């Protein structure tokens, strides 16, 4: 099928006015200006010299002309907890520790697994309806992959290790068992996530990252999210709130007495790089260590504001060479799961803003790289998966990327692996 629109934004190349994307089966076959589809062929089969070598479509290839619209790769959300969609809108903006205490109370209410499974499904559909075709999703008790398996969204289902939890996985053996349970398919990849450096011991973090390395799957973790966490990592064992203290002692979680960058380097030394959610409190030295390790950081702009954190160090991280992608975190600390609204929010609220094309890359190709999926998704290129989002645009649009960021429209159509799902 050939899908035509007023604009095609391939990410890996500049926007194309009056462009097309041709898909066959689950893949993208060609991307280019619609004009080139009519290019006369020379008798030796070569194309005109001033145009890319595009052959005219087969007579039977269906053409879908979407008119005033912008085709982008499906957006990629590298950090969310879809199961927490069950608590969307229930918690008010508050500092992180106050919020998490209240969240724990909500999660303890009976019927949790069913409620959170439904939340995961709902969150996945909410994502698709916002043009997000791939999520890096964390599930506490490994329930989300079951709920998400039948939803036509691409997903890395990160299985969470949390030492102080009352349910598995709480140690590397339970983590290994849970990861093995995940029934992967074309759209579903298993991943590994030790929750955070203040809830999992260094030995268990290392074991979790080693498991990811051994099975060749991505890993993520929450890192340097709060000031108190960083003070704890640097050696102040009383920096964390009182309700964590006793539990941490029971689980053998001690301060590593290192700054977050150095500690990560120790935990991940010699292993594949991973994805760090938040990284809100990283200084220049941390940034250089994260860059040297090849890790990615996911900044969640609206959740960041929800918790009232200080300005995020994304410029410092990027300047040091760290790959910074944009995510949403969960609907329990955000208004919705729209990535365009995240970069719109950045445009309106952040200083030292990356260029518009870089912002869009942070929710597509860079996010795909953070999840280790850049060879499959994140840009419109022949051979990649046919994951597309199509957004409406005004007839007078001259810059489709500015239009997407300023208006953050909802998509009119979404394809995942060549199948139209919205
Ligand atoms: Zn998170």
Coordinates of C-alpha atoms and ligand atoms in Angstrom, one line a residue:
X1 CA 0.0 0.0 0.0
X2 CA 1.1 3.5 -0.7
X3 CA 0.2 6.1 1.9
X4 CA 0.4 9.7 0.6
X5 CA 0.1 12.9 2.6
X6 CA 1.0 16.6 2.5
X7 CA 4.1 16.0 4.6
X8 CA 6.2 13.0 5.5
X9 CA 8.6 13.4 8.4
X10 CA 11.1 10.5 8.2
X11 CA 13.2 11.7 11.1
X12 CA 16.4 10.2 9.6
X13 CA 16.0 12.7 6.7
X14 CA 14.5 16.2 6.3
X15 CA 10.6 16.5 6.0
X16 CA 9.3 15.8 2.5
X17 CA 6.5 17.9 1.1
X18 CA 3.8 15.9 -0.7
X19 CA 5.4 12.6 0.2
X20 CA 4.6 8.9 0.4
X21 CA 5.4 5.9 2.4
X22 CA 4.9 2.5 0.8
X23 CA 4.4 -0.5 3.1
X24 CA 4.3 -4.2 2.3
X25 CA 3.4 -6.7 4.9
X26 CA 4.9 -5.6 8.2
X27 CA 7.6 -3.4 6.7
X28 CA 8.3 0.0 5.0
X29 CA 9.4 -0.5 1.4
X30 CA 10.0 3.0 0.2
X31 CA 9.7 6.6 1.4
X32 CA 10.0 9.7 -0.9
X33 CA 8.3 12.5 -2.7
X34 CA 5.0 11.6 -4.3
X35 CA 6.2 13.3 -7.5
X36 CA 8.9 10.6 -7.8
X37 CA 6.2 7.9 -8.1
X38 CA 5.3 9.4 -11.5
X39 CA 9.0 9.7 -12.6
X40 CA 9.4 8.4 -16.2
X41 CA 11.7 5.4 -16.3
X42 CA 14.6 5.2 -18.8
X43 CA 14.6 2.0 -20.8
X44 CA 17.5 0.6 -18.9
X45 CA 15.5 0.9 -15.7
X46 CA 17.5 3.6 -14.2
X47 CA 15.7 6.6 -12.8
X48 CA 16.2 10.2 -13.8
X49 CA 19.5 11.5 -12.5
X50 CA 18.0 14.3 -10.4
X51 CA 15.8 12.0 -8.5
X52 CA 16.2 9.1 -6.1
X53 CA 15.8 5.8 -7.8
X54 CA 12.0 5.2 -7.3
X55 CA 10.1 2.8 -9.5
X56 CA 6.5 3.5 -10.3
X57 CA 4.1 1.4 -8.1
X58 CA 2.6 -1.8 -9.4
X59 CA -0.7 -1.1 -11.0
X60 CA -2.4 -3.1 -8.3
X61 CA -0.9 -1.3 -5.3
X62 CA -3.6 0.4 -3.4
X63 CA -3.0 4.1 -2.8
X64 CA -4.4 5.9 0.3
X65 CA -4.2 9.7 0.0
X66 CA -4.6 11.3 3.4
X67 CA -4.4 14.8 2.1
X68 CA -3.6 17.5 4.7
X69 CA -1.7 15.3 7.1
X70 CA 1.8 14.6 8.4
X71 CA 3.1 11.0 8.4
X72 CA 5.7 10.3 11.1
X73 CA 7.2 7.1 12.5
X74 CA 5.0 5.8 15.4
X75 CA 6.1 7.7 18.5
X76 CA 8.1 5.7 21.1
X77 CA 7.6 6.1 24.8
X78 CA 10.6 4.6 26.6
X79 CA 9.4 5.0 30.1
X80 CA 6.0 4.3 31.5
X81 CA 4.1 2.1 34.0
X82 CA 0.9 1.4 32.1
X83 CA -0.6 -0.6 35.0
X84 CA -0.8 2.6 37.0
X85 CA -3.3 4.0 34.5
X86 CA -5.7 2.4 37.1
X87 CA -4.9 5.3 39.3
X88 CA -5.0 8.1 36.7
X89 CA -6.2 11.4 38.1
X90 CA -6.4 10.1 41.7
X91 CA -3.3 11.7 43.1
X92 CA -2.5 15.4 43.2
X93 CA 0.8 16.9 42.3
X94 CA 3.1 16.5 45.3
X95 CA 6.8 15.8 46.1
X96 CA 7.8 12.3 45.1
X97 CA 7.9 10.7 48.6
X98 CA 4.5 12.0 49.6
X99 CA 3.1 10.8 46.3
X100 CA 4.5 7.3 46.5
X101 CA 3.1 6.8 50.0
X102 CA -0.3 7.6 48.7
X103 CA 0.2 5.4 45.7
X104 CA 1.2 2.4 47.8
X105 CA -2.1 2.8 49.8
X106 CA -4.1 2.8 46.5
X107 CA -2.3 -0.2 45.2
X108 CA -2.9 -2.2 48.3
X109 CA -6.7 -2.1 47.9
X110 CA -8.2 -5.5 47.0
X111 CA -8.5 -6.6 43.4
X112 CA -5.2 -5.1 42.5
X113 CA -4.1 -7.6 39.8
X114 CA -7.4 -7.3 37.8
X115 CA -7.5 -3.5 38.3
X116 CA -3.9 -3.0 37.2
X117 CA -4.2 -5.4 34.3
X118 CA -7.2 -3.4 33.0
X119 CA -5.1 -0.3 33.6
X120 CA -2.3 -1.6 31.4
X121 CA -4.7 -2.4 28.6
X122 CA -6.3 1.0 28.9
X123 CA -3.0 2.8 29.0
X124 CA -1.8 0.9 25.9
X125 CA -4.9 2.0 23.9
X126 CA -4.6 5.5 25.2
X127 CA -1.0 5.5 23.9
X128 CA -2.0 4.2 20.5
X129 CA -4.7 6.9 20.3
X130 CA -2.0 9.5 20.9
X131 CA 0.2 8.1 18.1
X132 CA 2.5 6.1 20.4
X133 CA 3.2 2.7 18.8
X134 CA 5.9 1.5 21.2
X135 CA 6.3 1.6 24.9
X136 CA 9.0 0.7 27.4
X137 CA 6.7 -0.5 30.1
X138 CA 7.5 -1.5 33.7
X139 CA 5.3 -3.9 35.6
X140 CA 5.7 -4.6 39.3
X141 CA 4.4 -8.1 39.5
X142 CA 4.9 -9.1 35.9
X143 CA 1.2 -8.8 35.0
X144 CA 1.3 -6.2 32.3
X145 CA 2.8 -8.4 29.5
X146 CA -0.3 -10.7 29.8
X147 CA -2.6 -7.8 29.4
X148 CA -0.6 -6.2 26.7
X149 CA 0.0 -9.3 24.6
X150 CA -3.2 -8.9 22.7
X151 CA -3.0 -5.2 22.3
X152 CA -1.4 -4.3 18.9
X153 CA 1.2 -2.0 20.3
X154 CA 4.9 -2.7 20.3
X155 CA 6.3 -3.1 23.8
X156 CA 9.3 -3.9 25.9
X157 CA 7.9 -5.4 29.0
X158 CA 10.4 -4.7 31.8
X159 CA 10.1 -7.1 34.6
X160 CA 10.8 -5.3 37.9
X161 CA 13.0 -6.5 40.7
X162 CA 12.2 -4.8 44.0
X163 CA 13.9 -6.2 47.1
X164 CA 11.5 -4.8 49.7
X165 CA 8.3 -5.9 48.0
X166 CA 6.0 -8.4 49.5
X167 CA 5.5 -10.1 46.1
X168 CA 8.1 -11.5 43.7
X169 CA 10.3 -10.7 41.9
X170 CA 12.4 -9.7 45.0
X171 CA 15.7 -11.4 44.2
X172 CA 17.7 -12.4 41.1
X173 CA 16.3 -16.0 41.1
X174 CA 12.7 -14.8 41.2
X175 CA 13.6 -12.2 38.5
X176 CA 15.0 -14.9 36.2
X177 CA 11.8 -17.0 36.6
X178 CA 9.6 -14.1 35.9
X179 CA 11.5 -13.0 32.8
X180 CA 11.3 -16.6 31.5
X181 CA 7.5 -16.4 31.8
X182 CA 7.2 -13.5 29.4
X183 CA 5.9 -14.9 26.1
X184 CA 7.6 -12.8 23.5
X185 CA 6.4 -12.3 20.0
X186 CA 6.9 -10.0 17.0
X187 CA 5.6 -7.0 19.1
X188 CA 6.7 -8.1 22.6
X189 CA 10.2 -8.1 24.0
X190 CA 11.1 -8.9 27.6
X191 CA 13.3 -6.5 29.5
X192 CA 14.8 -6.4 33.0
X193 CA 14.6 -3.6 35.6
X194 CA 16.1 -3.5 39.1
X195 CA 13.7 -0.8 40.5
X196 CA 16.2 1.8 41.8
X197 CA 19.6 2.0 43.7
X198 CA 17.8 2.7 47.0
X199 CA 15.5 -0.3 46.8
X200 CA 17.8 -3.0 45.4
X201 CA 21.3 -3.9 46.7
X202 CA 24.3 -3.5 44.5
X203 CA 24.8 -7.3 44.2
X204 CA 21.2 -7.7 43.0
X205 CA 21.4 -4.7 40.6
X206 CA 24.5 -6.3 39.1
X207 CA 22.8 -9.7 38.9
X208 CA 19.8 -8.2 37.1
X209 CA 22.0 -6.3 34.6
X210 CA 24.0 -9.5 34.1
X211 CA 20.8 -11.4 33.3
X212 CA 19.9 -8.8 30.7
X213 CA 23.3 -9.2 29.2
X214 CA 23.1 -13.0 29.2
X215 CA 19.7 -13.1 27.5
X216 CA 20.5 -10.1 25.2
X217 CA 17.5 -8.1 26.3
X218 CA 17.3 -4.4 27.3
X219 CA 17.4 -3.2 30.9
X220 CA 16.3 0.0 32.6
X221 CA 16.2 1.4 36.1
X222 CA 15.2 4.5 38.0
X223 CA 18.3 6.5 38.7
X224 CA 19.1 9.8 40.5
X225 CA 15.4 10.6 40.7
X226 CA 15.3 12.7 43.9
X227 CA 17.7 14.8 45.9
X228 CA 17.3 12.4 48.9
X229 CA 18.2 9.4 46.8
X230 CA 21.4 11.1 45.6
X231 CA 22.3 12.1 49.2
X232 CA 21.7 8.4 50.3
X233 CA 23.9 7.2 47.4
X234 CA 26.6 9.6 48.4
X235 CA 26.7 8.2 51.9
X236 CA 23.9 9.7 54.0
X237 CA 22.0 6.7 55.1
X238 CA 19.4 8.8 56.9
X239 CA 18.5 10.9 53.8
X240 CA 15.7 8.7 52.7
X241 CA 12.2 9.0 54.4
X242 CA 11.7 7.1 57.6
X243 CA 9.3 4.5 56.1
X244 CA 12.1 3.1 53.9
X245 CA 14.8 2.9 56.5
X246 CA 13.8 -0.3 58.3
X247 CA 12.8 -2.1 55.1
X248 CA 16.1 -1.3 53.5
X249 CA 18.1 -2.7 56.4
X250 CA 16.1 -5.9 56.1
X251 CA 16.9 -6.2 52.4
X252 CA 20.6 -5.4 52.8
X253 CA 20.4 -2.2 50.8
X254 CA 23.2 0.0 51.9
X255 CA 24.6 3.3 50.7
X256 CA 27.3 2.7 48.1
X257 CA 29.0 5.9 49.2
X258 CA 29.4 7.0 45.6
X259 CA 27.8 9.7 43.4
X260 CA 25.2 8.2 41.0
X261 CA 27.3 8.2 37.9
X262 CA 30.2 6.4 39.5
X263 CA 27.9 3.9 41.2
X264 CA 26.2 3.0 37.9
X265 CA 29.5 2.5 36.3
X266 CA 30.4 0.0 39.0
X267 CA 27.1 -1.9 38.7
X268 CA 27.1 -2.0 34.9
X269 CA 30.8 -2.3 34.3
X270 CA 31.5 -4.6 31.3
X271 CA 27.7 -5.1 30.6
X272 CA 25.5 -3.8 27.9
X273 CA 24.3 -0.1 28.3
X274 CA 20.8 0.6 29.6
X275 CA 18.1 3.1 30.1
X276 CA 18.0 5.4 33.2
X277 CA 14.6 6.8 34.0
X278 CA 14.7 10.4 35.1
X279 CA 18.4 11.2 36.1
X280 CA 17.0 14.4 37.6
X281 CA 19.9 15.1 39.9
X282 CA 23.1 14.4 37.9
X283 CA 26.0 16.8 37.9
X284 CA 28.7 17.2 35.3
X285 CA 30.8 14.3 36.5
X286 CA 27.8 12.0 36.6
X287 CA 26.9 13.1 33.0
X288 CA 30.4 12.2 31.8
X289 CA 30.3 8.8 33.4
X290 CA 26.8 8.0 32.0
X291 CA 28.0 9.1 28.6
X292 CA 31.1 6.9 28.8
X293 CA 28.9 3.9 29.7
X294 CA 26.8 4.5 26.7
X295 CA 23.6 4.7 28.8
X296 CA 20.5 6.7 27.9
X297 CA 18.5 9.0 30.1
X298 CA 14.7 9.4 29.8
X299 CA 13.3 12.7 31.0
X300 CA 9.6 12.8 31.7
X301 CA 8.8 16.5 31.5
X302 CA 5.2 16.7 32.8
X303 CA 5.8 14.1 35.6
X304 CA 8.9 16.0 36.5
X305 CA 6.8 19.2 37.0
X306 CA 4.1 17.2 38.8
X307 CA 6.7 16.2 41.5
X308 CA 8.1 19.8 41.6
X309 CA 11.7 18.8 40.8
X310 CA 14.3 21.4 40.0
X311 CA 15.0 22.0 36.3
X312 CA 16.1 18.8 34.6
X313 CA 19.7 18.6 33.5
X314 CA 19.0 17.5 30.0
X315 CA 21.2 20.1 28.4
X316 CA 24.1 19.2 30.6
X317 CA 23.6 15.5 29.8
X318 CA 23.3 16.1 26.1
X319 CA 26.4 18.3 26.1
X320 CA 28.3 15.5 27.8
X321 CA 27.2 13.1 25.0
X322 CA 24.4 11.3 26.8
X323 CA 21.4 10.1 24.7
X324 CA 18.4 11.8 26.2
X325 CA 14.9 10.6 25.2
X326 CA 11.5 11.8 26.4
X327 CA 8.9 9.6 28.2
X328 CA 5.7 10.1 30.1
X329 CA 6.1 8.1 33.3
X330 CA 2.7 6.8 34.4
X331 CA -0.8 8.4 34.3
X332 CA -0.7 8.4 38.1
X333 CA 1.7 11.4 37.9
X334 CA 0.7 12.8 34.5
X335 CA -2.3 14.0 32.7
X336 CA -2.1 11.5 29.8
X337 CA 0.3 9.4 27.7
X338 CA 0.8 11.8 24.8
X339 CA 4.4 12.3 23.8
X340 CA 3.6 15.3 21.6
X341 CA 2.1 17.0 24.6
X342 CA 5.4 16.2 26.5
X343 CA 7.5 18.1 23.9
X344 CA 4.8 20.8 23.6
X345 CA 5.2 21.2 27.4
X346 CA 9.0 21.4 27.0
X347 CA 8.6 24.1 24.3
X348 CA 6.5 26.2 26.6
X349 CA 8.3 25.6 29.9
X350 CA 12.0 24.7 29.5
X351 CA 15.0 26.9 29.0
X352 CA 17.8 25.9 26.7
X353 CA 15.5 24.0 24.5
X354 CA 16.8 21.6 21.8
X355 CA 15.8 22.4 18.2
X356 CA 12.3 21.3 17.1
X357 CA 13.6 18.5 15.0
X358 CA 15.7 17.3 17.9
X359 CA 12.7 17.3 20.2
X360 CA 10.8 15.1 17.7
X361 CA 13.8 12.8 17.5
X362 CA 13.7 12.4 21.3
X363 CA 10.3 10.8 21.0
X364 CA 11.1 8.7 18.0
X365 CA 14.6 7.5 17.0
X366 CA 16.4 8.5 20.2
X367 CA 13.7 6.7 22.2
X368 CA 14.0 3.6 20.0
X369 CA 17.8 3.7 20.6
X370 CA 17.2 3.9 24.3
X371 CA 15.2 0.7 24.1
X372 CA 17.7 -1.0 21.7
X373 CA 15.0 -1.1 19.0
X374 CA 16.6 1.5 16.5
X375 CA 17.1 -1.1 13.8
X376 CA 13.3 -1.9 13.8
X377 CA 11.6 1.4 14.6
X378 CA 12.0 5.1 15.2
X379 CA 12.3 6.4 11.7
X380 CA 10.7 6.0 8.3
X381 CA 13.2 4.0 6.3
X382 CA 13.0 1.0 4.0
X383 CA 13.3 -2.2 5.9
X384 CA 12.0 -0.9 9.2
X385 CA 8.7 -1.9 10.7
X386 CA 5.6 -0.1 9.3
X387 CA 4.8 1.7 12.5
X388 CA 3.4 5.0 11.5
X389 CA 1.3 7.8 13.0
X390 CA -0.6 10.3 10.8
X391 CA -1.5 13.7 12.2
X392 CA -3.8 16.3 10.7
X393 CA -2.3 19.6 9.6
X394 CA -3.5 22.9 8.3
X395 CA -3.3 23.6 4.5
X396 CA -0.9 26.5 5.1
X397 CA 1.6 24.4 7.1
X398 CA 5.2 25.3 6.2
X399 CA 7.0 23.5 9.0
X400 CA 5.4 20.2 9.9
X401 CA 7.6 19.6 12.9
X402 CA 6.7 23.0 14.4
X403 CA 3.1 22.3 13.7
X404 CA 3.3 19.0 15.6
X405 CA 5.0 20.5 18.6
X406 CA 2.8 23.7 18.8
X407 CA -0.5 21.9 18.3
X408 CA 0.2 18.4 19.6
X409 CA -2.7 17.1 17.5
X410 CA -4.3 13.6 18.0
X411 CA -3.5 11.2 15.1
X412 CA -6.1 10.4 12.4
X413 CA -4.6 7.0 11.7
X414 CA -2.0 4.7 13.3
X415 CA -0.3 1.6 11.9
X416 CA 1.7 -0.9 13.8
X417 CA 3.7 -3.6 11.9
X418 CA 1.7 -2.7 8.7
X419 CA -1.7 -3.1 10.4
X420 CA -4.0 -0.1 10.9
X421 CA -4.9 0.0 14.5
X422 CA -6.4 3.5 14.9
Ligands
LIG1 ZN1 9.0 5.3 36.6

